[in-house]
Amino acid sequence: MTQSKNLQSLSSLKKENLKYILCDIDDTLTNEGKLFSEAYDSLWRLNRSGYKIIPITGRPAGWCEMIARFWPVEGVVGENGAFYFFYAENKMQRSYTQTEAERNKNLTKLLKVRDQILNEVPGSAVASDQFCRTVDLAIDFCEDVQALTNPDIQKIVQIFKSFGAEAKVSSIHVNGWFGDHDKLTTALKFLKDRYNLVNTSELMAQVLFVGDSPNDEPMYAFFEKTVGVKNIENYLAQMQFKPRYICTEKGGLGFTELTSYLI
């Protein structure tokens, strides 16, 4: 893939047909763990300008319920593609990639993974939002614990994989699950189910994705219009698929920078 460009080069990105803004949340919309007013205002500015915003996040079902209901978004893909939620006609609509029986079975299997990780990787912890999750196991490596080293993070990944689970590294957690979904597969399912958007050329013309970490790679690999906020530079060396453009600001301030360009 070509080397990422500075955001000023977005002038070469055709935005005439752009309709859908897919975005990660943690460290893409946030800075230092907070959703600043600039980023939240940017969501509203995009919404009022006619863009359809769809967060694509590793955060749990409990958070996604609130986001889909209260934020100016079309819906949200959560737990790294385990489901999508959207709020319409005064009702929360939910679509999971697994049945309830499958989810319960897999969560039981993840308990063994959890125990081995906590035993073998000192300093790691179950993420504080785990009680809100329905499909995956989130291991905290820097959100509420002292930051672990990269070898420790990779050890967590390998333990997940040794059990046959998928594992993705975000900017704060290692998320693991049993199943073949990821951010991309469920994002595409949402676009198909809600907007009948399946044509590849239309997807490339109408969809932009912005993120910040390695778990966004499936999105960077598929879409043509891709942006990373500046803090993604910390991970580029370990990523095969990179954003085409990089903001000059980090996190939500970078998202605000992108918003100003689009509007």
PDB file of C-alpha atoms in Angstrom:
ATOM      1  CA  MET A   1       0.000   0.000   0.000  1.00  0.00           C
ATOM      2  CA  THR A   2       1.164   3.547  -0.669  1.00  0.00           C
ATOM      3  CA  GLN A   3       2.606   5.571   2.159  1.00  0.00           C
ATOM      4  CA  SER A   4       0.157   7.598   4.228  1.00  0.00           C
ATOM      5  CA  LYS A   5      -0.096  11.273   3.371  1.00  0.00           C
ATOM      6  CA  ASN A   6      -0.508  14.343   5.504  1.00  0.00           C
ATOM      7  CA  LEU A   7      -4.106  15.509   5.832  1.00  0.00           C
ATOM      8  CA  GLN A   8      -3.412  18.561   3.668  1.00  0.00           C
ATOM      9  CA  SER A   9      -3.217  16.105   0.782  1.00  0.00           C
ATOM     10  CA  LEU A  10      -6.914  15.372   1.254  1.00  0.00           C
ATOM     11  CA  SER A  11      -7.468  17.888  -1.498  1.00  0.00           C
ATOM     12  CA  SER A  12      -6.784  14.911  -3.784  1.00  0.00           C
ATOM     13  CA  LEU A  13      -9.602  12.940  -2.142  1.00  0.00           C
ATOM     14  CA  LYS A  14     -12.883  13.217  -4.029  1.00  0.00           C
ATOM     15  CA  LYS A  15     -15.543  14.076  -1.483  1.00  0.00           C
ATOM     16  CA  GLU A  16     -18.413  14.990  -3.812  1.00  0.00           C
ATOM     17  CA  ASN A  17     -20.210  11.655  -3.380  1.00  0.00           C
ATOM     18  CA  LEU A  18     -19.176  11.051   0.233  1.00  0.00           C
ATOM     19  CA  LYS A  19     -22.162  10.201   2.454  1.00  0.00           C
ATOM     20  CA  TYR A  20     -21.032   7.858   5.225  1.00  0.00           C
ATOM     21  CA  ILE A  21     -18.404   8.576   7.902  1.00  0.00           C
ATOM     22  CA  LEU A  22     -17.334   5.413   9.731  1.00  0.00           C
ATOM     23  CA  CYS A  23     -15.187   6.143  12.765  1.00  0.00           C
ATOM     24  CA  ASP A  24     -13.506   4.416  15.655  1.00  0.00           C
ATOM     25  CA  ILE A  25     -14.159   5.938  19.097  1.00  0.00           C
ATOM     26  CA  ASP A  26     -11.311   5.517  21.605  1.00  0.00           C
ATOM     27  CA  ASP A  27      -8.389   7.797  20.732  1.00  0.00           C
ATOM     28  CA  THR A  28     -10.116   8.655  17.447  1.00  0.00           C
ATOM     29  CA  LEU A  29     -12.956  10.711  18.903  1.00  0.00           C
ATOM     30  CA  THR A  30     -11.393  10.990  22.363  1.00  0.00           C
ATOM     31  CA  ASN A  31      -8.245  12.543  23.819  1.00  0.00           C
ATOM     32  CA  GLU A  32      -6.754  11.271  27.073  1.00  0.00           C
ATOM     33  CA  GLY A  33      -9.839   9.147  27.649  1.00  0.00           C
ATOM     34  CA  LYS A  34     -12.282  12.043  27.319  1.00  0.00           C
ATOM     35  CA  LEU A  35     -14.731  13.091  24.608  1.00  0.00           C
ATOM     36  CA  PHE A  36     -13.834  16.748  24.187  1.00  0.00           C
ATOM     37  CA  SER A  37     -16.478  19.269  23.175  1.00  0.00           C
ATOM     38  CA  GLU A  38     -14.716  19.839  19.852  1.00  0.00           C
ATOM     39  CA  ALA A  39     -15.142  16.219  18.773  1.00  0.00           C
ATOM     40  CA  TYR A  40     -18.743  15.929  19.938  1.00  0.00           C
ATOM     41  CA  ASP A  41     -19.567  19.193  18.186  1.00  0.00           C
ATOM     42  CA  SER A  42     -17.915  17.781  15.057  1.00  0.00           C
ATOM     43  CA  LEU A  43     -20.322  14.840  15.121  1.00  0.00           C
ATOM     44  CA  TRP A  44     -23.224  17.280  15.145  1.00  0.00           C
ATOM     45  CA  ARG A  45     -21.688  19.445  12.429  1.00  0.00           C
ATOM     46  CA  LEU A  46     -21.291  16.414  10.178  1.00  0.00           C
ATOM     47  CA  ASN A  47     -24.814  15.246  10.978  1.00  0.00           C
ATOM     48  CA  ARG A  48     -26.329  18.648  10.175  1.00  0.00           C
ATOM     49  CA  SER A  49     -24.341  18.753   6.948  1.00  0.00           C
ATOM     50  CA  GLY A  50     -26.019  15.547   5.801  1.00  0.00           C
ATOM     51  CA  TYR A  51     -23.310  12.998   6.565  1.00  0.00           C
ATOM     52  CA  LYS A  52     -24.359   9.688   8.089  1.00  0.00           C
ATOM     53  CA  ILE A  53     -22.029   8.813  10.975  1.00  0.00           C
ATOM     54  CA  ILE A  54     -21.516   5.226  12.108  1.00  0.00           C
ATOM     55  CA  PRO A  55     -19.069   4.526  14.976  1.00  0.00           C
ATOM     56  CA  ILE A  56     -17.193   1.229  14.568  1.00  0.00           C
ATOM     57  CA  THR A  57     -15.810   0.377  17.993  1.00  0.00           C
ATOM     58  CA  GLY A  58     -14.489  -2.282  20.319  1.00  0.00           C
ATOM     59  CA  ARG A  59     -16.566  -0.860  23.151  1.00  0.00           C
ATOM     60  CA  PRO A  60     -19.308  -2.997  24.737  1.00  0.00           C
ATOM     61  CA  ALA A  61     -23.000  -3.438  24.092  1.00  0.00           C
ATOM     62  CA  GLY A  62     -23.921  -1.336  27.114  1.00  0.00           C
ATOM     63  CA  TRP A  63     -22.039   1.644  25.753  1.00  0.00           C
ATOM     64  CA  CYS A  64     -23.362   1.101  22.235  1.00  0.00           C
ATOM     65  CA  GLU A  65     -26.939   1.158  23.509  1.00  0.00           C
ATOM     66  CA  MET A  66     -26.362   4.673  24.820  1.00  0.00           C
ATOM     67  CA  ILE A  67     -24.402   5.836  21.765  1.00  0.00           C
ATOM     68  CA  ALA A  68     -27.049   4.633  19.313  1.00  0.00           C
ATOM     69  CA  ARG A  69     -29.768   6.354  21.338  1.00  0.00           C
ATOM     70  CA  PHE A  70     -28.160   9.685  22.269  1.00  0.00           C
ATOM     71  CA  TRP A  71     -25.416  10.535  19.787  1.00  0.00           C
ATOM     72  CA  PRO A  72     -26.108  12.055  16.334  1.00  0.00           C
ATOM     73  CA  VAL A  73     -25.311   8.748  14.603  1.00  0.00           C
ATOM     74  CA  GLU A  74     -27.105   6.345  12.263  1.00  0.00           C
ATOM     75  CA  GLY A  75     -26.113   3.350  14.362  1.00  0.00           C
ATOM     76  CA  VAL A  76     -23.054   1.741  15.908  1.00  0.00           C
ATOM     77  CA  VAL A  77     -21.046  -1.421  15.330  1.00  0.00           C
ATOM     78  CA  GLY A  78     -19.729  -2.699  18.660  1.00  0.00           C
ATOM     79  CA  GLU A  79     -17.399  -5.233  20.271  1.00  0.00           C
ATOM     80  CA  ASN A  80     -15.276  -5.326  17.112  1.00  0.00           C
ATOM     81  CA  GLY A  81     -18.133  -6.413  14.882  1.00  0.00           C
ATOM     82  CA  ALA A  82     -20.131  -8.636  17.232  1.00  0.00           C
ATOM     83  CA  PHE A  83     -23.296  -6.650  16.491  1.00  0.00           C
ATOM     84  CA  TYR A  84     -24.807  -3.447  15.255  1.00  0.00           C
ATOM     85  CA  PHE A  85     -27.424  -1.345  17.041  1.00  0.00           C
ATOM     86  CA  PHE A  86     -29.535   1.501  15.707  1.00  0.00           C
ATOM     87  CA  TYR A  87     -32.395   3.506  17.150  1.00  0.00           C
ATOM     88  CA  ALA A  88     -35.401   4.067  14.920  1.00  0.00           C
ATOM     89  CA  GLU A  89     -39.116   4.737  15.439  1.00  0.00           C
ATOM     90  CA  ASN A  90     -38.631   4.926  19.215  1.00  0.00           C
ATOM     91  CA  LYS A  91     -37.160   1.440  19.358  1.00  0.00           C
ATOM     92  CA  MET A  92     -33.642   0.056  19.697  1.00  0.00           C
ATOM     93  CA  GLN A  93     -32.887  -2.347  16.851  1.00  0.00           C
ATOM     94  CA  ARG A  94     -30.173  -4.955  17.463  1.00  0.00           C
ATOM     95  CA  SER A  95     -28.523  -7.401  15.090  1.00  0.00           C
ATOM     96  CA  TYR A  96     -25.951  -9.907  16.391  1.00  0.00           C
ATOM     97  CA  THR A  97     -23.595 -12.094  14.397  1.00  0.00           C
ATOM     98  CA  GLN A  98     -24.232 -14.974  16.853  1.00  0.00           C
ATOM     99  CA  THR A  99     -27.320 -16.429  18.496  1.00  0.00           C
ATOM    100  CA  GLU A 100     -27.836 -15.933  22.220  1.00  0.00           C
ATOM    101  CA  ALA A 101     -26.940 -19.592  22.834  1.00  0.00           C
ATOM    102  CA  GLU A 102     -23.707 -19.197  20.866  1.00  0.00           C
ATOM    103  CA  ARG A 103     -22.837 -16.024  22.747  1.00  0.00           C
ATOM    104  CA  ASN A 104     -23.371 -17.660  26.129  1.00  0.00           C
ATOM    105  CA  LYS A 105     -21.330 -20.720  25.140  1.00  0.00           C
ATOM    106  CA  ASN A 106     -18.453 -18.589  23.891  1.00  0.00           C
ATOM    107  CA  LEU A 107     -18.447 -16.347  26.952  1.00  0.00           C
ATOM    108  CA  THR A 108     -18.046 -19.464  29.112  1.00  0.00           C
ATOM    109  CA  LYS A 109     -15.069 -20.525  26.990  1.00  0.00           C
ATOM    110  CA  LEU A 110     -13.548 -17.072  27.389  1.00  0.00           C
ATOM    111  CA  LEU A 111     -13.443 -17.492  31.161  1.00  0.00           C
ATOM    112  CA  LYS A 112     -10.609 -20.016  30.733  1.00  0.00           C
ATOM    113  CA  VAL A 113      -8.782 -17.588  28.470  1.00  0.00           C
ATOM    114  CA  ARG A 114      -9.241 -14.827  31.037  1.00  0.00           C
ATOM    115  CA  ASP A 115      -7.825 -16.929  33.858  1.00  0.00           C
ATOM    116  CA  GLN A 116      -4.716 -17.877  31.884  1.00  0.00           C
ATOM    117  CA  ILE A 117      -4.027 -14.302  30.790  1.00  0.00           C
ATOM    118  CA  LEU A 118      -4.339 -12.905  34.312  1.00  0.00           C
ATOM    119  CA  ASN A 119      -2.123 -15.696  35.625  1.00  0.00           C
ATOM    120  CA  GLU A 120       0.609 -15.377  32.996  1.00  0.00           C
ATOM    121  CA  VAL A 121       0.681 -11.622  32.306  1.00  0.00           C
ATOM    122  CA  PRO A 122       1.248  -9.692  35.548  1.00  0.00           C
ATOM    123  CA  GLY A 123      -0.289  -6.228  35.523  1.00  0.00           C
ATOM    124  CA  SER A 124      -3.012  -7.101  33.052  1.00  0.00           C
ATOM    125  CA  ALA A 125      -6.652  -6.790  34.106  1.00  0.00           C
ATOM    126  CA  VAL A 126     -10.120  -7.398  32.800  1.00  0.00           C
ATOM    127  CA  ALA A 127     -11.416  -4.123  31.364  1.00  0.00           C
ATOM    128  CA  SER A 128     -13.735  -2.212  33.668  1.00  0.00           C
ATOM    129  CA  ASP A 129     -16.470  -2.249  31.019  1.00  0.00           C
ATOM    130  CA  GLN A 130     -16.502  -6.055  30.755  1.00  0.00           C
ATOM    131  CA  PHE A 131     -19.805  -6.298  32.641  1.00  0.00           C
ATOM    132  CA  CYS A 132     -21.428  -4.481  29.686  1.00  0.00           C
ATOM    133  CA  ARG A 133     -20.144  -6.979  27.103  1.00  0.00           C
ATOM    134  CA  THR A 134     -22.131  -9.671  25.352  1.00  0.00           C
ATOM    135  CA  VAL A 135     -19.581 -11.372  23.087  1.00  0.00           C
ATOM    136  CA  ASP A 136     -15.933 -10.526  23.695  1.00  0.00           C
ATOM    137  CA  LEU A 137     -13.377 -10.422  26.490  1.00  0.00           C
ATOM    138  CA  ALA A 138     -11.487  -7.158  26.876  1.00  0.00           C
ATOM    139  CA  ILE A 139      -8.107  -7.156  28.610  1.00  0.00           C
ATOM    140  CA  ASP A 140      -6.913  -3.763  29.775  1.00  0.00           C
ATOM    141  CA  PHE A 141      -3.264  -2.964  29.113  1.00  0.00           C
ATOM    142  CA  CYS A 142      -3.208   0.797  29.717  1.00  0.00           C
ATOM    143  CA  GLU A 143      -6.637   2.333  30.329  1.00  0.00           C
ATOM    144  CA  ASP A 144      -6.949   1.736  34.088  1.00  0.00           C
ATOM    145  CA  VAL A 145      -3.660  -0.098  34.680  1.00  0.00           C
ATOM    146  CA  GLN A 146      -0.039   0.857  34.363  1.00  0.00           C
ATOM    147  CA  ALA A 147       0.869   0.501  30.697  1.00  0.00           C
ATOM    148  CA  LEU A 148       2.169  -2.947  29.762  1.00  0.00           C
ATOM    149  CA  THR A 149       5.107  -3.483  27.440  1.00  0.00           C
ATOM    150  CA  ASN A 150       4.560  -4.506  23.834  1.00  0.00           C
ATOM    151  CA  PRO A 151       5.887  -8.039  24.502  1.00  0.00           C
ATOM    152  CA  ASP A 152       3.275  -8.427  27.252  1.00  0.00           C
ATOM    153  CA  ILE A 153       0.551  -7.168  24.926  1.00  0.00           C
ATOM    154  CA  GLN A 154       1.622  -9.653  22.284  1.00  0.00           C
ATOM    155  CA  LYS A 155       1.634 -12.423  24.876  1.00  0.00           C
ATOM    156  CA  ILE A 156      -2.009 -11.634  25.632  1.00  0.00           C
ATOM    157  CA  VAL A 157      -2.751 -11.894  21.924  1.00  0.00           C
ATOM    158  CA  GLN A 158      -0.992 -15.248  21.680  1.00  0.00           C
ATOM    159  CA  ILE A 159      -2.895 -16.674  24.646  1.00  0.00           C
ATOM    160  CA  PHE A 160      -6.179 -15.764  22.973  1.00  0.00           C
ATOM    161  CA  LYS A 161      -5.021 -17.411  19.762  1.00  0.00           C
ATOM    162  CA  SER A 162      -3.810 -20.533  21.575  1.00  0.00           C
ATOM    163  CA  PHE A 163      -7.445 -21.154  22.507  1.00  0.00           C
ATOM    164  CA  GLY A 164      -8.580 -20.631  18.927  1.00  0.00           C
ATOM    165  CA  ALA A 165      -9.984 -17.178  19.614  1.00  0.00           C
ATOM    166  CA  GLU A 166      -9.592 -14.056  17.525  1.00  0.00           C
ATOM    167  CA  ALA A 167      -7.656 -11.179  19.111  1.00  0.00           C
ATOM    168  CA  LYS A 168      -7.278  -7.534  18.131  1.00  0.00           C
ATOM    169  CA  VAL A 169      -5.213  -4.800  19.753  1.00  0.00           C
ATOM    170  CA  SER A 170      -6.806  -1.381  20.220  1.00  0.00           C
ATOM    171  CA  SER A 171      -5.164   1.645  21.786  1.00  0.00           C
ATOM    172  CA  ILE A 172      -6.254   0.513  25.281  1.00  0.00           C
ATOM    173  CA  HIS A 173      -7.410  -3.128  25.223  1.00  0.00           C
ATOM    174  CA  VAL A 174      -6.773  -6.496  23.674  1.00  0.00           C
ATOM    175  CA  ASN A 175     -10.189  -7.742  22.614  1.00  0.00           C
ATOM    176  CA  GLY A 176     -10.698 -11.461  22.051  1.00  0.00           C
ATOM    177  CA  TRP A 177     -13.677 -13.488  20.884  1.00  0.00           C
ATOM    178  CA  PHE A 178     -14.780 -16.725  19.288  1.00  0.00           C
ATOM    179  CA  GLY A 179     -16.259 -16.164  15.840  1.00  0.00           C
ATOM    180  CA  ASP A 180     -15.290 -14.956  12.381  1.00  0.00           C
ATOM    181  CA  HIS A 181     -16.649 -11.402  12.590  1.00  0.00           C
ATOM    182  CA  ASP A 182     -14.592  -8.219  12.692  1.00  0.00           C
ATOM    183  CA  LYS A 183     -15.192  -4.493  12.327  1.00  0.00           C
ATOM    184  CA  LEU A 184     -15.331  -4.676   8.543  1.00  0.00           C
ATOM    185  CA  THR A 185     -17.725  -7.592   8.101  1.00  0.00           C
ATOM    186  CA  THR A 186     -20.366  -6.093  10.372  1.00  0.00           C
ATOM    187  CA  ALA A 187     -19.874  -2.561   9.067  1.00  0.00           C
ATOM    188  CA  LEU A 188     -20.589  -3.881   5.572  1.00  0.00           C
ATOM    189  CA  LYS A 189     -23.597  -5.814   6.873  1.00  0.00           C
ATOM    190  CA  PHE A 190     -24.967  -2.646   8.468  1.00  0.00           C
ATOM    191  CA  LEU A 191     -24.511  -0.663   5.244  1.00  0.00           C
ATOM    192  CA  LYS A 192     -26.244  -3.424   3.289  1.00  0.00           C
ATOM    193  CA  ASP A 193     -29.127  -3.965   5.709  1.00  0.00           C
ATOM    194  CA  ARG A 194     -29.872  -0.298   6.344  1.00  0.00           C
ATOM    195  CA  TYR A 195     -29.031   1.365   3.032  1.00  0.00           C
ATOM    196  CA  ASN A 196     -28.805  -1.480   0.514  1.00  0.00           C
ATOM    197  CA  LEU A 197     -25.251  -0.299  -0.123  1.00  0.00           C
ATOM    198  CA  VAL A 198     -23.434  -3.289  -1.605  1.00  0.00           C
ATOM    199  CA  ASN A 199     -21.941  -2.100  -4.898  1.00  0.00           C
ATOM    200  CA  THR A 200     -18.175  -1.894  -4.513  1.00  0.00           C
ATOM    201  CA  SER A 201     -17.745   1.276  -6.558  1.00  0.00           C
ATOM    202  CA  GLU A 202     -20.471   2.986  -4.522  1.00  0.00           C
ATOM    203  CA  LEU A 203     -18.882   1.848  -1.265  1.00  0.00           C
ATOM    204  CA  MET A 204     -15.538   3.276  -2.348  1.00  0.00           C
ATOM    205  CA  ALA A 205     -17.085   6.583  -3.421  1.00  0.00           C
ATOM    206  CA  GLN A 206     -19.510   7.101  -0.558  1.00  0.00           C
ATOM    207  CA  VAL A 207     -17.729   5.753   2.555  1.00  0.00           C
ATOM    208  CA  LEU A 208     -14.810   7.195   4.526  1.00  0.00           C
ATOM    209  CA  PHE A 209     -13.259   5.518   7.566  1.00  0.00           C
ATOM    210  CA  VAL A 210     -11.164   7.185  10.268  1.00  0.00           C
ATOM    211  CA  GLY A 211      -9.380   5.305  13.050  1.00  0.00           C
ATOM    212  CA  ASP A 212      -6.279   5.148  15.206  1.00  0.00           C
ATOM    213  CA  SER A 213      -4.979   1.629  15.914  1.00  0.00           C
ATOM    214  CA  PRO A 214      -4.172  -1.879  14.588  1.00  0.00           C
ATOM    215  CA  ASN A 215      -7.684  -3.224  15.158  1.00  0.00           C
ATOM    216  CA  ASP A 216      -8.800  -0.842  12.408  1.00  0.00           C
ATOM    217  CA  GLU A 217      -6.689  -2.628   9.787  1.00  0.00           C
ATOM    218  CA  PRO A 218      -9.610  -4.535   8.179  1.00  0.00           C
ATOM    219  CA  MET A 219     -11.208  -1.162   7.468  1.00  0.00           C
ATOM    220  CA  TYR A 220      -7.992   0.287   6.059  1.00  0.00           C
ATOM    221  CA  ALA A 221      -7.503  -2.788   3.900  1.00  0.00           C
ATOM    222  CA  PHE A 222     -10.942  -2.543   2.287  1.00  0.00           C
ATOM    223  CA  PHE A 223     -11.946   1.100   1.902  1.00  0.00           C
ATOM    224  CA  GLU A 224     -10.233   3.592  -0.378  1.00  0.00           C
ATOM    225  CA  LYS A 225     -11.058   6.740   1.583  1.00  0.00           C
ATOM    226  CA  THR A 226      -9.246   6.179   4.873  1.00  0.00           C
ATOM    227  CA  VAL A 227      -7.825   8.555   7.467  1.00  0.00           C
ATOM    228  CA  GLY A 228      -5.864   8.090  10.663  1.00  0.00           C
ATOM    229  CA  VAL A 229      -5.639  10.608  13.474  1.00  0.00           C
ATOM    230  CA  LYS A 230      -2.040  11.504  14.271  1.00  0.00           C
ATOM    231  CA  ASN A 231      -1.602   9.006  17.118  1.00  0.00           C
ATOM    232  CA  ILE A 232      -1.871   6.144  14.645  1.00  0.00           C
ATOM    233  CA  GLU A 233       1.762   6.918  13.832  1.00  0.00           C
ATOM    234  CA  ASN A 234       2.636   4.977  17.006  1.00  0.00           C
ATOM    235  CA  TYR A 235       1.433   1.769  15.320  1.00  0.00           C
ATOM    236  CA  LEU A 236       2.282   2.160  11.628  1.00  0.00           C
ATOM    237  CA  ALA A 237       5.412   0.029  11.873  1.00  0.00           C
ATOM    238  CA  GLN A 238       3.349  -2.989  12.975  1.00  0.00           C
ATOM    239  CA  MET A 239       0.496  -2.455  10.512  1.00  0.00           C
ATOM    240  CA  GLN A 240       0.333  -3.986   7.058  1.00  0.00           C
ATOM    241  CA  PHE A 241      -2.635  -1.855   5.971  1.00  0.00           C
ATOM    242  CA  LYS A 242      -2.391   1.847   6.733  1.00  0.00           C
ATOM    243  CA  PRO A 243      -4.638   4.893   6.282  1.00  0.00           C
ATOM    244  CA  ARG A 244      -4.135   6.879   3.105  1.00  0.00           C
ATOM    245  CA  TYR A 245      -4.127  10.172   5.017  1.00  0.00           C
ATOM    246  CA  ILE A 246      -3.036  11.149   8.528  1.00  0.00           C
ATOM    247  CA  CYS A 247      -4.270  14.136  10.512  1.00  0.00           C
ATOM    248  CA  THR A 248      -1.850  16.612  12.048  1.00  0.00           C
ATOM    249  CA  GLU A 249      -3.702  16.419  15.388  1.00  0.00           C
ATOM    250  CA  LYS A 250      -4.300  13.502  17.738  1.00  0.00           C
ATOM    251  CA  GLY A 251      -7.583  11.836  18.670  1.00  0.00           C
ATOM    252  CA  GLY A 252     -10.725  13.925  18.655  1.00  0.00           C
ATOM    253  CA  LEU A 253      -8.798  17.027  17.675  1.00  0.00           C
ATOM    254  CA  GLY A 254      -7.702  15.187  14.550  1.00  0.00           C
ATOM    255  CA  PHE A 255     -11.309  14.180  13.933  1.00  0.00           C
ATOM    256  CA  THR A 256     -12.246  17.850  14.260  1.00  0.00           C
ATOM    257  CA  GLU A 257      -9.540  18.692  11.744  1.00  0.00           C
ATOM    258  CA  LEU A 258     -11.005  16.163   9.314  1.00  0.00           C
ATOM    259  CA  THR A 259     -14.503  17.538   9.912  1.00  0.00           C
ATOM    260  CA  SER A 260     -13.376  21.050   9.037  1.00  0.00           C
ATOM    261  CA  TYR A 261     -11.972  19.758   5.758  1.00  0.00           C
ATOM    262  CA  LEU A 262     -15.164  17.884   4.879  1.00  0.00           C
ATOM    263  CA  ILE A 263     -17.455  20.786   5.727  1.00  0.00           C
TER     264      ILE A 263
END
